[in-house]
CSV table of C-alpha atoms in Angstrom, one decimal:
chain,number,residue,atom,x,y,z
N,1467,UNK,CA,4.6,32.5,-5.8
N,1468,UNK,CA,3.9,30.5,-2.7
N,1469,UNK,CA,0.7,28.0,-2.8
N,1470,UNK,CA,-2.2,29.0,-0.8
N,1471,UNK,CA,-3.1,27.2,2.5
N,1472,UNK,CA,-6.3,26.0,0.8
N,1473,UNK,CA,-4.1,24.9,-2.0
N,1474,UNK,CA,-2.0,22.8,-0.2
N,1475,UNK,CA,-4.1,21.2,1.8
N,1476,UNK,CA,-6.5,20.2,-1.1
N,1477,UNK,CA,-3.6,19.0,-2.9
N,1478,UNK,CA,-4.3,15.3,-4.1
N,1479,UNK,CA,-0.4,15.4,-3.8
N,1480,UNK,CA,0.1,16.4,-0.3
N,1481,UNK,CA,-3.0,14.4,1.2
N,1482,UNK,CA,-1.0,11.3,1.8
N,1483,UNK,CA,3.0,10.8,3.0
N,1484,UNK,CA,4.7,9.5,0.0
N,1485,UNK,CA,8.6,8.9,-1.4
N,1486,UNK,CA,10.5,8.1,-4.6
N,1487,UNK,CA,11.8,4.7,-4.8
N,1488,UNK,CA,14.0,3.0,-7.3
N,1489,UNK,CA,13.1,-0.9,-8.1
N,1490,UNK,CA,16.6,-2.4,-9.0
N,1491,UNK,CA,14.7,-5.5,-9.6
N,1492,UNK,CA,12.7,-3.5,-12.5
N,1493,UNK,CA,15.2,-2.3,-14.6
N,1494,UNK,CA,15.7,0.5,-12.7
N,1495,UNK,CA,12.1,2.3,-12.2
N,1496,UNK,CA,11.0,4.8,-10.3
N,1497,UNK,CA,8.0,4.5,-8.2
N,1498,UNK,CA,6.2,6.4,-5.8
N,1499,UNK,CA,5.1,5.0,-2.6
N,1500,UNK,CA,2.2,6.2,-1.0
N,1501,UNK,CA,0.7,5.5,2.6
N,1502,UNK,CA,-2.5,3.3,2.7
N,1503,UNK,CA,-5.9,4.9,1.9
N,1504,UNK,CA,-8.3,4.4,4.8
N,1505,UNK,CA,-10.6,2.7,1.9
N,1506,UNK,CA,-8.1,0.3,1.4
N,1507,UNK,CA,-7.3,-0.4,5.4
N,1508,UNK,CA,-11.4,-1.0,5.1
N,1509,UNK,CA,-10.6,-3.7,2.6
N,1510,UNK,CA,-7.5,-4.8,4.2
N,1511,UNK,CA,-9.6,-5.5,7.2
N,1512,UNK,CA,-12.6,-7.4,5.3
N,1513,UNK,CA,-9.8,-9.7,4.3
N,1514,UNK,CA,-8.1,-10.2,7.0
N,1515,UNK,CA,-11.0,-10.8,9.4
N,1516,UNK,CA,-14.0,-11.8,6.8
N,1517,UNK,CA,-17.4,-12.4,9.0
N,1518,UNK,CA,-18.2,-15.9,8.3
N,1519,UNK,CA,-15.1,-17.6,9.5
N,1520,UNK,CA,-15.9,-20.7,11.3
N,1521,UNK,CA,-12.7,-22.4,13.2
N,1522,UNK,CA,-9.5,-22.3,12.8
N,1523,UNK,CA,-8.0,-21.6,9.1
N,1524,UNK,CA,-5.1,-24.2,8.4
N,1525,UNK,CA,-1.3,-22.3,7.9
N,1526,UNK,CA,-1.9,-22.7,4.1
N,1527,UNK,CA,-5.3,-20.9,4.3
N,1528,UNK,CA,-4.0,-18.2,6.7
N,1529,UNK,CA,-0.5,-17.6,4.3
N,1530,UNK,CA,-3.3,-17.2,1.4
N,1531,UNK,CA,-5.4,-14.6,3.4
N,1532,UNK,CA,-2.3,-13.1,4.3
N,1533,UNK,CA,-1.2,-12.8,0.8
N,1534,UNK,CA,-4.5,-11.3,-0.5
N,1535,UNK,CA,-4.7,-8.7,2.1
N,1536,UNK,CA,-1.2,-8.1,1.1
N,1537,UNK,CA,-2.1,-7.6,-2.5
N,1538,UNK,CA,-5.0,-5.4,-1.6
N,1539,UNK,CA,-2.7,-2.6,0.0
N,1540,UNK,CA,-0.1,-2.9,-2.3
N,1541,UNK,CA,-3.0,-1.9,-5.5
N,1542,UNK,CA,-3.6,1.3,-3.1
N,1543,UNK,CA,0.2,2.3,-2.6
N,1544,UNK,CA,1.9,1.7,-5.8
N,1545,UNK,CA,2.0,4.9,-8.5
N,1546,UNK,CA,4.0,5.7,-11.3
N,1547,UNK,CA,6.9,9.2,-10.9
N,1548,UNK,CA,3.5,11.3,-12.4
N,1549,UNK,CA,1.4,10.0,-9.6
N,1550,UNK,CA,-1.2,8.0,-11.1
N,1551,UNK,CA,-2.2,4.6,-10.0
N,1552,UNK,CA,-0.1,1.1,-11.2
N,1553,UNK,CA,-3.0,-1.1,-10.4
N,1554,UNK,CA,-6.8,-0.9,-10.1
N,1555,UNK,CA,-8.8,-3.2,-8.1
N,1556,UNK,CA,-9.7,-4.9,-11.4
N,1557,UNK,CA,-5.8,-5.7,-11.6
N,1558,UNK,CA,-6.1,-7.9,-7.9
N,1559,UNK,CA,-5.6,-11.8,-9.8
N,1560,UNK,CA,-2.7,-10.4,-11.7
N,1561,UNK,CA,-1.4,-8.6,-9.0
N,1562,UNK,CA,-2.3,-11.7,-6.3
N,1563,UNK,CA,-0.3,-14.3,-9.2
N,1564,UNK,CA,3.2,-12.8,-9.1
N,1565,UNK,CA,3.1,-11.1,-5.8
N,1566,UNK,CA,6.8,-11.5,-4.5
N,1567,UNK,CA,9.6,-10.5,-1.8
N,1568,UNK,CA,9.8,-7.3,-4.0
N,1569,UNK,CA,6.4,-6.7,-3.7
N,1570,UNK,CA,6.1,-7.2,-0.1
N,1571,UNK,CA,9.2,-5.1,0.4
N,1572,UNK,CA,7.6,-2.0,-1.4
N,1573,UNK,CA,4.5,-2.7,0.4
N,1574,UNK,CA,6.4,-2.6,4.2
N,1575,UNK,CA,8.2,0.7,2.9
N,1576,UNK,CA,4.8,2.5,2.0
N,1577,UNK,CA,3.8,1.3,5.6
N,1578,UNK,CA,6.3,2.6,7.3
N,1579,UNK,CA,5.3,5.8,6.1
N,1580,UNK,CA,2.3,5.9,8.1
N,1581,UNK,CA,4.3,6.1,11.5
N,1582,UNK,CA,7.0,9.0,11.4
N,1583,UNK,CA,10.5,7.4,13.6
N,1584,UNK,CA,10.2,10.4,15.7
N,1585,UNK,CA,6.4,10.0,16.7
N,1586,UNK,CA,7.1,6.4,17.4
N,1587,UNK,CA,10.1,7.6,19.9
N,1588,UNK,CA,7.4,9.9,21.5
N,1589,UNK,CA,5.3,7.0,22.5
């Protein structure tokens, strides 16, 4: 039988765009990639453009704001093939310690799910 509207659209499962990826770099896994949470954007943004900054940051203070903002979407788009959360925000320093190109590439491919190639063609 066919799910309801109401079903569907209350659906913690069909609230965000998501896809199955395979991490050769860990042993294989299976991971489901999910588009940023406008909480986490919220944080995203309190990172990268915190109040009190006075002057310019130096290109070693700016990679490390970078990298934290980084961190903070990639806690919000990682989740196992069940669909429950990797991280919490309690996991940040661990996550923030080993942060890598693997990382960061998972992290661009859960981006690019928040703008459809065919909506971007229309703009």
């Amino acid at each position: 039988m066919a799910k309801s509207l109401k079903e569907l659209a209350l659906s913690r499962a069909s609230a965000f765009r998501h896809t199955d990826v395979t991490v050769p770099e860990w042993d294989g896994v299976k991971v489901v990639l999910r588009e940023p949470s406008a909480e986490a954007w919220l944080h995203w943004q309190d990172v990268i453009k915190p109040g009190d900054t006075d002057g310019d940051l130096s290109v070693s203070e700016r990679a490390h704001r970078n990298l934290r903002a980084d961190v903070t979407l990639f806690i919000d788009v990682l989740f196992d093939e069940q669909g429950e959360p990797v991280f919490s925000k309690n996991d940040f320093a661990d996550v923030e310690a080993v942060y890598g190109p693997v990382h960061a590439r998972l992290l661009r491919q859960a981006l690019n799910l928040t703008t459809d190639p065919k909506e971007a063609e229309g703009k």
